[in-house]
Short mmCIF file of C-alpha atoms and ligand atoms in Angstrom, two decimals:
data_model
loop_
_atom_site.label_atom_id
_atom_site.label_comp_id
_atom_site.label_asym_id
_atom_site.label_seq_id
_atom_site.Cartn_x
_atom_site.Cartn_y
_atom_site.Cartn_z
CA UNK G 1 82.89 136.79 104.06
CA UNK G 2 85.92 138.15 105.94
CA UNK G 3 88.87 135.87 105.78
CA UNK G 4 89.16 135.52 109.55
CA UNK G 5 85.68 134.04 109.60
CA UNK G 6 86.45 131.66 106.81
CA UNK G 7 89.61 130.53 108.49
CA UNK G 8 87.83 129.51 111.62
CA UNK G 9 84.52 128.49 110.10
CA UNK G 10 83.53 124.91 109.50
CA UNK G 11 84.82 121.77 111.04
CA UNK G 12 88.52 122.49 110.51
CA UNK G 13 88.85 118.79 110.19
CA UNK G 14 92.03 117.45 108.74
CA UNK G 15 92.12 113.95 107.39
CA UNK G 16 95.51 112.52 106.74
CA UNK G 17 96.13 110.01 104.01
CA UNK G 18 99.60 108.64 103.56
CA UNK G 19 100.53 108.12 99.97
CA UNK G 20 102.67 105.16 99.11
CA UNK G 21 103.25 106.73 95.72
CA UNK G 22 105.60 109.38 94.52
CA UNK G 23 107.05 111.66 97.09
CA UNK G 24 104.05 113.63 98.35
CA UNK G 25 101.84 112.81 101.31
CA UNK G 26 98.28 114.03 101.10
CA UNK G 27 96.16 115.60 103.78
CA UNK G 28 92.47 116.24 103.08
CA UNK G 29 91.08 119.38 104.62
CA UNK G 30 87.38 120.22 104.55
CA UNK G 31 87.34 124.00 104.30
CA UNK G 32 90.35 125.72 105.75
CA UNK G 33 91.74 128.27 103.29
CA UNK G 34 95.53 128.64 103.51
CA UNK G 35 97.04 132.01 104.32
CA UNK G 36 100.62 131.30 103.31
CA UNK G 37 102.81 128.94 101.35
CA UNK G 38 102.12 127.64 97.86
CA UNK G 39 98.63 127.47 96.47
CA UNK G 40 97.12 125.85 93.43
CA UNK G 41 93.66 127.19 92.75
CA UNK G 42 91.24 125.63 90.27
CA UNK G 43 89.25 128.28 88.47
CA UNK G 44 86.04 127.88 86.48
CA UNK G 45 85.31 129.31 83.05
CA UNK G 46 85.45 133.12 82.80
CA UNK G 47 87.69 133.13 85.86
CA UNK G 48 84.93 132.03 88.24
CA UNK G 49 86.33 131.65 91.74
CA UNK G 50 85.08 129.12 94.28
CA UNK G 51 84.22 130.24 97.83
CA UNK G 52 87.71 129.32 99.04
CA UNK G 53 89.15 130.91 95.93
CA UNK G 54 87.40 134.17 96.72
CA UNK G 55 88.77 134.09 100.25
CA UNK G 56 92.29 133.56 98.93
CA UNK G 57 91.83 136.34 96.40
CA UNK G 58 90.78 138.65 99.23
CA UNK G 59 93.86 137.65 101.21
CA UNK G 60 95.97 138.94 98.32
CA UNK G 61 94.00 142.18 98.12
CA UNK G 62 92.28 141.05 94.93
CA UNK G 63 95.51 140.49 93.02
CA UNK G 64 94.38 137.14 91.65
CA UNK G 65 91.30 138.65 90.00
CA UNK G 66 93.48 141.46 88.73
CA UNK G 67 96.06 139.05 87.28
CA UNK G 68 93.31 137.11 85.49
CA UNK G 69 91.94 140.32 84.03
CA UNK G 70 95.34 141.61 82.92
CA UNK G 71 96.47 138.35 81.32
CA UNK G 72 93.11 137.40 79.84
CA UNK G 73 93.09 134.13 81.77
CA UNK G 74 89.84 132.43 80.73
CA UNK G 75 89.72 129.38 82.96
CA UNK G 76 89.66 127.01 79.99
CA UNK G 77 90.44 123.43 80.96
CA UNK G 78 94.16 123.03 81.70
CA UNK G 79 95.05 126.71 81.19
CA UNK G 80 97.75 127.56 83.72
CA UNK G 81 98.87 130.90 85.15
CA UNK G 82 101.73 130.91 87.67
CA UNK G 83 101.96 133.95 89.93
CA UNK G 84 105.05 133.96 92.13
CA UNK G 85 105.35 136.10 95.25
CA UNK G 86 101.74 137.26 95.51
CA UNK G 87 101.94 138.17 99.20
CA UNK G 88 101.27 136.60 101.61
CA UNK G 89 101.74 133.49 99.43
CA UNK G 90 105.04 132.26 98.05
CA UNK G 91 103.40 131.18 94.84
CA UNK G 92 99.89 130.93 93.45
CA UNK G 93 99.08 128.84 90.39
CA UNK G 94 95.70 129.26 88.74
CA UNK G 95 94.53 126.28 86.71
CA UNK G 96 91.45 126.39 84.50
CA UNK G 97 88.82 123.71 85.07
CA UNK G 98 86.50 124.78 82.24
CA UNK G 99 82.74 124.79 82.57
CA UNK G 100 81.75 121.18 82.02
CA UNK G 101 81.15 118.54 84.67
CA UNK G 102 84.52 116.85 85.13
CA UNK G 103 85.15 113.15 84.49
CA UNK G 104 87.53 111.15 86.67
CA UNK G 105 90.11 111.34 83.92
CA UNK G 106 89.81 115.13 83.81
CA UNK G 107 90.18 115.32 87.58
CA UNK G 108 93.38 113.26 87.27
CA UNK G 109 94.63 115.64 84.58
CA UNK G 110 93.87 118.65 86.77
CA UNK G 111 95.90 117.11 89.60
CA UNK G 112 98.66 116.39 87.11
CA UNK G 113 98.66 119.99 85.84
CA UNK G 114 99.28 121.10 89.43
CA UNK G 115 102.24 118.73 89.76
CA UNK G 116 103.68 119.97 86.46
CA UNK G 117 103.34 123.61 87.51
CA UNK G 118 104.67 123.22 91.07
CA UNK G 119 107.75 121.09 91.55
CA UNK G 120 108.08 121.86 95.24
CA UNK G 121 105.51 120.11 97.46
CA UNK G 122 106.57 121.97 100.59
CA UNK G 123 103.63 123.87 102.12
CA UNK G 124 101.46 123.24 99.05
CA UNK G 125 97.66 123.49 99.10
CA UNK G 126 95.42 122.43 96.22
CA UNK G 127 92.08 124.21 96.42
CA UNK G 128 89.43 121.90 94.98
CA UNK G 129 86.15 123.24 96.37
CA UNK G 130 85.13 124.72 93.01
CA UNK G 131 85.43 121.55 90.94
CA UNK G 132 82.16 120.40 89.44
CA UNK G 133 81.93 116.70 88.96
CA UNK G 134 79.54 113.81 89.35
CA UNK G 135 82.52 111.67 90.37
CA UNK G 136 82.52 110.56 93.98
CA UNK G 137 85.31 112.11 96.09
CA UNK G 138 86.68 114.41 93.39
CA UNK G 139 89.49 115.59 95.68
CA UNK G 140 90.83 112.04 95.91
CA UNK G 141 91.04 111.93 92.12
CA UNK G 142 92.87 115.25 92.01
CA UNK G 143 95.37 113.89 94.56
CA UNK G 144 95.81 110.77 92.44
CA UNK G 145 96.59 112.85 89.35
CA UNK G 146 99.00 114.95 91.35
CA UNK G 147 100.80 111.83 92.59
CA UNK G 148 101.19 110.59 89.00
CA UNK G 149 102.45 113.91 87.68
CA UNK G 150 104.83 114.30 90.62
CA UNK G 151 106.81 111.14 89.80
CA UNK G 152 110.60 111.39 89.89
CA UNK G 153 113.15 108.62 89.48
CA UNK G 154 115.94 109.64 91.82
CA UNK G 155 117.74 106.36 92.52
CA UNK G 156 120.95 107.43 90.77
CA UNK G 157 121.00 111.18 91.38
CA UNK G 158 123.77 111.97 93.83
CA UNK G 159 123.98 115.71 93.00
CA UNK G 160 121.06 118.13 93.12
CA UNK G 161 118.18 115.69 93.40
CA UNK G 162 114.73 117.27 92.96
CA UNK G 163 113.13 118.63 96.14
CA UNK G 164 112.05 115.88 98.49
CA UNK G 165 108.29 115.49 98.69
CA UNK G 166 106.35 117.22 101.41
CA UNK G 167 102.81 117.29 102.60
CA UNK G 168 100.23 118.36 100.05
CA UNK G 169 96.91 119.58 101.39
CA UNK G 170 93.80 118.96 99.34
CA UNK G 171 91.54 121.74 100.54
CA UNK G 172 87.80 121.53 100.08
CA UNK G 173 87.75 117.74 100.39
CA UNK G 174 86.24 115.96 103.37
CA UNK G 175 87.07 112.68 104.98
CA UNK G 176 85.19 110.65 102.39
CA UNK G 177 87.81 111.91 99.92
CA UNK G 178 90.58 110.83 102.29
CA UNK G 179 88.97 107.41 102.58
CA UNK G 180 88.66 106.90 98.81
CA UNK G 181 92.26 107.98 98.38
CA UNK G 182 93.62 105.82 101.17
CA UNK G 183 91.68 102.68 100.44
CA UNK G 184 91.87 102.79 96.66
CA UNK G 185 93.64 105.45 94.60
CA UNK G 186 96.79 105.61 96.74
CA UNK G 187 97.30 101.92 95.98
CA UNK G 188 96.85 102.53 92.28
CA UNK G 189 99.31 105.44 92.34
CA UNK G 190 101.79 103.29 94.28
CA UNK G 191 101.40 100.48 91.76
CA UNK G 192 102.07 102.87 88.86
CA UNK G 193 105.16 104.09 90.70
CA UNK G 194 106.37 100.49 90.94
CA UNK G 195 105.79 100.00 87.20
CA UNK G 196 107.62 103.22 86.33
CA UNK G 197 110.49 102.38 88.63
CA UNK G 198 110.90 98.97 87.00
CA UNK G 199 110.61 100.42 83.50
CA UNK G 200 113.23 103.08 84.20
CA UNK G 201 115.73 100.81 85.97
CA UNK G 202 118.65 100.10 83.62
CA UNK G 203 119.62 96.71 82.27
CA UNK G 204 122.71 96.48 84.43
CA UNK G 205 120.61 96.58 87.59
CA UNK G 206 117.45 94.82 86.43
CA UNK G 207 117.53 91.33 84.94
CA UNK G 208 114.96 88.55 85.30
CA UNK G 209 115.78 87.45 88.85
CA UNK G 210 116.11 91.06 90.03
CA UNK G 211 112.71 91.85 88.54
CA UNK G 212 111.30 88.90 90.47
CA UNK G 213 112.82 90.17 93.73
CA UNK G 214 111.52 93.69 93.23
CA UNK G 215 108.00 92.46 92.57
CA UNK G 216 108.12 89.98 95.46
CA UNK G 217 109.11 92.83 97.77
CA UNK G 218 106.19 94.94 96.55
CA UNK G 219 103.73 92.13 97.32
CA UNK G 220 105.18 91.37 100.76
CA UNK G 221 102.36 90.97 103.27
CA UNK G 222 99.55 91.52 100.73
CA UNK G 223 96.55 89.24 101.39
CA UNK G 224 95.20 86.55 99.06
CA UNK G 225 98.30 86.54 96.88
CA UNK G 226 100.35 83.55 95.79
CA UNK G 227 103.61 83.97 93.92
CA UNK G 228 105.24 81.21 91.88
CA UNK G 229 108.57 81.63 90.13
CA UNK G 230 109.79 79.16 87.53
CA UNK G 231 113.55 79.20 87.01
CA UNK G 232 115.47 78.05 83.94
CA UNK G 233 115.30 74.37 84.96
CA UNK G 234 111.55 74.58 85.50
CA UNK G 235 111.09 76.40 82.20
CA UNK G 236 113.05 73.70 80.38
CA UNK G 237 111.22 70.95 82.26
CA UNK G 238 107.86 72.40 81.21
CA UNK G 239 109.02 72.41 77.61
CA UNK G 240 108.88 76.17 77.15
CA UNK G 241 111.54 76.19 74.46
CA UNK G 242 110.50 79.55 73.03
CA UNK G 243 110.86 81.40 76.34
CA UNK G 244 114.08 79.51 77.03
CA UNK G 245 115.38 80.32 73.56
CA UNK G 246 114.98 84.07 74.04
CA UNK G 247 116.93 84.00 77.28
CA UNK G 248 119.62 81.47 76.50
CA UNK G 249 122.16 83.97 75.17
CA UNK G 250 122.33 85.88 78.43
CA UNK G 251 124.31 85.21 81.59
CA UNK G 252 121.04 86.05 83.37
CA UNK G 253 118.66 83.07 83.14
CA UNK G 254 115.03 83.55 82.19
CA UNK G 255 112.18 83.27 84.67
CA UNK G 256 108.44 82.89 84.55
CA UNK G 257 106.94 84.84 87.43
CA UNK G 258 103.30 84.26 88.31
CA UNK G 259 101.30 86.34 90.78
CA UNK G 260 97.83 85.04 91.60
CA UNK G 261 95.39 87.21 93.45
CA UNK G 262 92.13 85.59 94.54
CA UNK G 263 89.69 88.20 95.76
CA UNK G 264 86.70 86.89 93.81
CA UNK G 265 84.47 83.91 94.21
CA UNK G 266 86.22 80.73 95.22
CA UNK G 267 86.86 78.60 92.18
CA UNK G 268 85.73 81.27 89.68
CA UNK G 269 87.91 81.37 86.57
CA UNK G 270 90.47 84.17 86.74
CA UNK G 271 91.38 86.85 84.26
CA UNK G 272 94.89 86.23 83.00
CA UNK G 273 97.22 89.17 82.39
CA UNK G 274 100.39 88.25 80.51
CA UNK G 275 103.17 90.82 80.14
CA UNK G 276 106.34 90.77 78.05
CA UNK G 277 109.35 91.03 80.33
CA UNK G 278 112.48 91.45 78.21
CA UNK G 279 114.78 93.16 80.69
CA UNK G 280 116.99 94.31 77.82
CA UNK G 281 116.47 93.77 74.11
CA UNK G 282 119.64 94.03 72.04
CA UNK G 283 117.89 92.20 69.23
CA UNK G 284 120.11 89.19 69.86
CA UNK G 285 122.12 87.93 66.87
CA UNK G 286 119.76 89.98 64.66
CA UNK G 287 121.26 92.88 66.56
CA UNK G 288 119.61 96.29 66.66
CA UNK G 289 121.02 99.54 65.42
CA UNK G 290 122.71 101.48 68.25
CA UNK G 291 120.46 104.47 67.67
CA UNK G 292 118.06 104.62 70.63
CA UNK G 293 118.89 101.10 71.72
CA UNK G 294 118.99 102.30 75.32
CA UNK G 295 115.19 102.47 75.27
CA UNK G 296 115.24 98.70 75.24
CA UNK G 297 115.94 98.74 78.96
CA UNK G 298 112.18 99.21 79.22
CA UNK G 299 111.27 96.25 77.03
CA UNK G 300 109.78 94.74 80.18
CA UNK G 301 107.09 97.42 80.38
CA UNK G 302 104.33 94.87 79.78
CA UNK G 303 105.46 92.67 82.67
CA UNK G 304 105.92 95.71 84.89
CA UNK G 305 102.38 96.88 84.08
CA UNK G 306 100.99 93.44 84.91
CA UNK G 307 102.77 93.52 88.27
CA UNK G 308 101.32 96.97 88.92
CA UNK G 309 97.76 96.11 87.90
CA UNK G 310 97.66 92.97 90.05
CA UNK G 311 99.21 94.85 92.98
CA UNK G 312 96.61 97.64 92.85
CA UNK G 313 93.73 95.14 92.68
CA UNK G 314 95.13 93.09 95.56
CA UNK G 315 95.83 96.09 97.80
CA UNK G 316 92.31 97.45 97.47
CA UNK G 317 90.80 93.99 97.74
CA UNK G 318 89.02 93.98 94.40
CA UNK G 319 86.39 91.22 94.21
CA UNK G 320 88.01 89.35 91.35
CA UNK G 321 90.36 86.48 90.64
CA UNK G 322 93.33 87.45 88.52
CA UNK G 323 96.56 85.82 87.57
CA UNK G 324 99.50 87.84 86.29
CA UNK G 325 102.13 86.01 84.26
CA UNK G 326 105.46 87.64 83.56
CA UNK G 327 107.84 85.79 81.24
CA UNK G 328 111.25 87.37 81.85
CA UNK G 329 114.41 87.13 79.75
CA UNK G 330 117.30 89.19 78.48
CA UNK G 331 117.78 89.10 74.71
CA UNK G 332 121.55 89.08 74.15
CA UNK G 333 123.87 88.05 71.34
CA UNK G 334 126.44 85.48 72.45
CA UNK G 335 127.81 82.10 71.50
CA UNK G 336 124.88 80.56 73.36
CA UNK G 337 122.23 82.73 71.75
CA UNK G 338 119.63 81.45 69.31
CA UNK G 339 120.48 82.13 65.65
CA UNK G 340 118.28 83.23 62.79
CA UNK G 341 116.90 80.04 61.28
CA UNK G 342 116.86 78.10 64.56
CA UNK G 343 113.73 76.11 65.31
CA UNK G 344 112.34 76.15 68.85
CA UNK G 345 109.81 73.75 70.33
CA UNK G 346 107.17 75.53 72.39
CA UNK G 347 105.32 74.16 75.41
CA UNK G 348 102.27 73.56 73.21
CA UNK G 349 104.36 71.18 71.11
CA UNK G 350 104.26 73.47 68.10
CA UNK G 351 107.56 74.42 66.55
CA UNK G 352 108.62 77.95 65.67
CA UNK G 353 111.25 78.95 63.16
CA UNK G 354 113.08 82.05 64.37
CA UNK G 355 113.83 84.06 61.26
CA UNK G 356 114.70 87.15 63.25
CA UNK G 357 115.94 86.98 66.84
CA UNK G 358 114.76 90.56 67.37
CA UNK G 359 111.14 89.38 67.14
CA UNK G 360 111.61 87.84 70.58
CA UNK G 361 108.64 89.24 72.49
CA UNK G 362 106.13 87.05 70.68
CA UNK G 363 108.34 84.03 71.42
CA UNK G 364 108.26 84.39 75.18
CA UNK G 365 104.61 85.42 75.08
CA UNK G 366 103.50 82.37 73.11
CA UNK G 367 104.84 80.04 75.80
CA UNK G 368 103.43 82.18 78.61
CA UNK G 369 99.93 82.41 77.11
CA UNK G 370 99.89 78.67 76.56
CA UNK G 371 100.99 78.07 80.13
CA UNK G 372 98.31 80.49 81.36
CA UNK G 373 95.56 78.55 79.57
CA UNK G 374 96.77 75.11 80.66
CA UNK G 375 97.38 76.01 84.29
CA UNK G 376 94.68 78.57 85.04
CA UNK G 377 91.82 78.08 82.52
CA UNK G 378 91.15 81.84 82.47
CA UNK G 379 87.85 83.34 81.33
CA UNK G 380 89.68 86.12 79.53
CA UNK G 381 93.30 86.70 78.57
CA UNK G 382 94.99 90.04 78.10
CA UNK G 383 98.56 90.22 76.91
CA UNK G 384 100.54 93.43 76.96
CA UNK G 385 103.90 94.01 75.33
CA UNK G 386 106.32 96.46 73.78
CA UNK G 387 106.09 94.25 70.74
CA UNK G 388 106.62 96.18 67.53
CA UNK G 389 108.07 99.44 66.27
CA UNK G 390 105.24 99.24 63.76
CA UNK G 391 102.63 99.78 66.51
CA UNK G 392 104.56 102.83 67.67
CA UNK G 393 104.59 104.26 64.16
CA UNK G 394 100.91 103.50 63.56
CA UNK G 395 99.40 105.10 66.65
CA UNK G 396 102.23 107.18 68.11
CA UNK G 397 102.16 108.46 71.66
CA UNK G 398 98.41 108.83 71.74
CA UNK G 399 97.14 105.27 71.61
CA UNK G 400 98.33 101.81 72.37
CA UNK G 401 97.41 99.29 69.71
CA UNK G 402 94.66 96.82 70.58
CA UNK G 403 94.07 93.69 68.53
CA UNK G 404 91.31 91.15 69.15
CA UNK G 405 89.45 88.57 67.11
CA UNK G 406 86.14 90.45 67.47
CA UNK G 407 85.68 94.13 66.71
CA UNK G 408 83.12 94.41 69.53
CA UNK G 409 85.76 93.48 72.07
CA UNK G 410 88.13 96.10 70.63
CA UNK G 411 85.38 98.71 70.89
CA UNK G 412 84.81 97.78 74.52
CA UNK G 413 88.53 98.17 75.12
CA UNK G 414 88.43 101.63 73.54
CA UNK G 415 85.76 102.62 76.05
CA UNK G 416 87.69 101.24 78.97
CA UNK G 417 90.82 103.03 77.82
CA UNK G 418 89.02 106.34 77.42
CA UNK G 419 87.69 106.05 80.95
CA UNK G 420 91.04 104.97 82.37
CA UNK G 421 93.02 107.77 80.75
CA UNK G 422 94.99 105.30 78.61
CA UNK G 423 93.58 105.15 75.09
CA UNK G 424 93.76 102.25 72.68
CA UNK G 425 93.05 102.04 68.96
CA UNK G 426 92.33 98.83 67.05
CA UNK G 427 94.39 97.25 64.28
CA UNK G 428 93.17 94.24 62.30
CA UNK G 429 93.91 90.55 62.50
CA UNK G 430 93.27 88.99 59.09
CA UNK G 431 93.68 85.41 57.81
CA UNK G 432 96.44 86.84 55.61
CA UNK G 433 98.48 87.58 58.74
CA UNK G 434 98.38 83.88 59.61
CA UNK G 435 99.32 82.88 56.07
CA UNK G 436 102.35 85.15 56.30
CA UNK G 437 103.75 83.24 59.28
CA UNK G 438 103.56 79.80 57.67
CA UNK G 439 107.04 78.29 57.75
CA UNK G 440 108.60 75.86 55.29
CA UNK G 441 110.26 73.72 57.94
CA UNK G 442 108.34 74.38 61.18
CA UNK G 443 104.73 74.89 62.24
CA UNK G 444 105.09 78.67 62.12
CA UNK G 445 107.81 81.29 61.77
CA UNK G 446 108.21 84.32 64.04
CA UNK G 447 108.06 87.04 61.39
CA UNK G 448 106.00 87.67 58.27
CA UNK G 449 106.57 89.48 55.02
CA UNK G 450 105.76 92.78 56.65
CA UNK G 451 106.98 93.77 60.11
CA UNK G 452 103.56 94.94 61.29
CA UNK G 453 101.93 94.81 64.68
CA UNK G 454 99.31 92.42 63.29
CA UNK G 455 101.95 89.81 62.48
CA UNK G 456 103.17 89.87 66.09
CA UNK G 457 99.58 89.44 67.22
CA UNK G 458 99.04 86.56 64.79
CA UNK G 459 102.00 84.68 66.27
CA UNK G 460 100.54 85.01 69.78
CA UNK G 461 97.00 84.30 68.54
CA UNK G 462 98.16 80.96 67.15
CA UNK G 463 98.55 79.86 70.78
CA UNK G 464 95.24 81.23 72.08
CA UNK G 465 92.10 79.08 72.06
CA UNK G 466 89.67 80.50 69.50
CA UNK G 467 86.80 80.73 71.98
CA UNK G 468 88.77 82.54 74.70
CA UNK G 469 88.10 86.29 74.87
CA UNK G 470 91.55 87.64 74.06
CA UNK G 471 92.97 91.17 74.08
CA UNK G 472 96.38 91.92 72.64
CA UNK G 473 97.93 95.25 73.63
CA UNK G 474 101.03 96.51 71.81
CA UNK G 475 102.43 99.37 73.89
CA UNK G 476 105.71 100.00 72.05
CA UNK G 477 104.62 103.57 71.28
CA UNK G 478 103.28 104.58 74.66
CA UNK G 479 105.39 103.04 77.41
CA UNK G 480 108.08 105.70 77.22
CA UNK G 481 107.33 109.41 76.80
CA UNK G 482 109.64 112.01 75.29
CA UNK G 483 107.11 114.75 76.04
CA UNK G 484 105.09 114.95 79.25
CA UNK G 485 101.35 114.68 79.74
CA UNK G 486 99.78 116.06 82.93
CA UNK G 487 99.88 112.62 84.55
CA UNK G 488 103.08 111.28 82.97
CA UNK G 489 106.37 113.15 83.18
CA UNK G 490 109.06 112.51 80.54
CA UNK G 491 110.26 108.94 80.88
CA UNK G 492 108.49 105.74 81.75
CA UNK G 493 104.72 106.21 81.72
CA UNK G 494 103.71 103.04 83.52
CA UNK G 495 101.25 102.58 80.66
CA UNK G 496 98.77 99.77 81.15
CA UNK G 497 98.32 99.82 84.91
CA UNK G 498 95.40 102.22 84.67
CA UNK G 499 94.03 100.41 81.61
CA UNK G 500 94.10 96.95 83.16
CA UNK G 501 92.93 98.38 86.47
CA UNK G 502 89.83 99.79 84.76
CA UNK G 503 89.29 96.46 83.02
CA UNK G 504 89.48 94.56 86.30
CA UNK G 505 87.07 96.99 87.99
CA UNK G 506 84.64 96.55 85.11
CA UNK G 507 84.91 92.76 85.17
CA UNK G 508 84.55 92.66 88.96
CA UNK G 509 81.44 94.85 88.67
CA UNK G 510 79.95 92.66 85.95
CA UNK G 511 80.43 89.55 88.11
CA UNK G 512 78.44 91.01 91.03
N1 LIG L 601 111.11 95.49 71.67
C1 LIG L 601 110.99 95.61 70.26
C2 LIG L 601 109.88 96.54 69.82
C3 LIG L 601 110.02 98.00 70.15
C4 LIG L 601 110.48 98.88 69.20
C5 LIG L 601 109.63 98.49 71.37
C6 LIG L 601 110.57 100.23 69.50
C7 LIG L 601 109.72 99.84 71.67
C8 LIG L 601 110.19 100.71 70.73
C9 LIG L 601 110.72 94.25 69.64
O1 LIG L 601 111.29 93.19 70.30
C10 LIG L 601 111.28 94.27 68.26
O2 LIG L 601 112.46 94.34 68.13
N2 LIG L 601 110.39 94.20 67.26
C11 LIG L 601 110.80 94.21 65.90
C12 LIG L 601 110.09 93.08 65.19
C13 LIG L 601 110.60 92.83 63.80
C14 LIG L 601 111.98 92.23 63.86
C15 LIG L 601 109.64 91.91 63.10
C16 LIG L 601 110.39 95.55 65.28
O3 LIG L 601 109.29 96.01 65.54
O4 LIG L 601 111.19 96.11 64.55
MN1 LIG L 602 113.23 92.78 69.69
ZN1 LIG L 603 111.64 93.41 72.31
#
């Protein structure tokens, strides 16, 4: 078909969708092939071009087909070929989509590959008409992946900041794609941006009260949300000596921030999400080595992910009740700090001997999970934390560690993670782990003989009712990336928002 016909054929309808995430704004266009600017074209196996792809190839006088032939571009999933200055386009990037029906996760990755290949959004069109997928509104999922891959933290760049975001056109996607993006995935992308922003913010600009203010601002005007913030006096008054202990060495007091979202049945028990919020972890008196200590500015990744997951659910109006609890503290060495050997009294009444002040995450979590059970009687509790270096060593960048009391629950979590694009792998919880945390002078101690992820989980598990479905996520290895993935640039990954989001969708679906 001659290009002129293609350009004017069809509805020419343009559906705008403002993204609250990243820098790009997305416009969804049914079938209008671009004739200039920057183009990302998804190509099937063996270089198969979609109808719009063929039109674009013709516009270039067949140079795209020629380039594929010359370079041996096969169209394998994720294969990328950048072709600058193929007139009349500024830049054309070919990205392989393979020959299998694409899952949502793969669509996200394809969007992310585009963001990684093209760092200038100005005049950019993503041509998605050739993507084969059973997923509803595939173009919306590509846009979502692009938004994630396009993340930049620019707050402190005063010289040469990356190009400001422009309008990105998703071509070959009708207004149902725009609707799915606007009403759902844009909120999720925006929530992940919030989580990444919080995780990247340094310790000198983010401490417990600042975290609270940032999250409050993000929830401003969102329906069916109630925020409660306990300050140091409240925390002391409620007897949360473990949370208080972690924060008492800092000039910045601890907080317990709680965000309730009630979108489900009135009175139905909520799902509790509890996230570790250590705004900086020096180790305390058991001080850390200076090597890489700066990473500990993101030791509140769990709390940031909880804020993001609840925000996404609330913005799209998910039919579920959820309560996010974020215990927040800064772990500093000072004359007021807890010492190794100190005994703290938790809200549950149980006492904890602190043999290492660097094992602080489990301390603030144990009070927060107890509080969650007493105040909210949840039907399921998920806690998420950058808890142990051991988890990072065990499963690396590829998986977060999941620990539960029942293997079946861990297997379910593996499925959810695979679907969400955030994988988890189980580690055990054995009676031996509980034996290891028996203390001579208190009810338990905060470390065991080995420094493993399972010991951290055992400390938290001690404060979780045996019959409560409980999921422990140790994200120490995945919250910060030194190498990019398509949907996560180097830096804070915002890990856990997508995972918990998928879990909440599943649980909301099951309740229908
Ligand atoms: N925040 C750290 C865990 C961590 C390590 C997160 C590396 C991200 C990257 C945690 O508070 C910690 O210090 N854990 C100790 C526990 C040990 C003292 C039992 C650890 O894993 O070394
Ligand atoms: Mn620590
Ligand atoms: Zn920590």
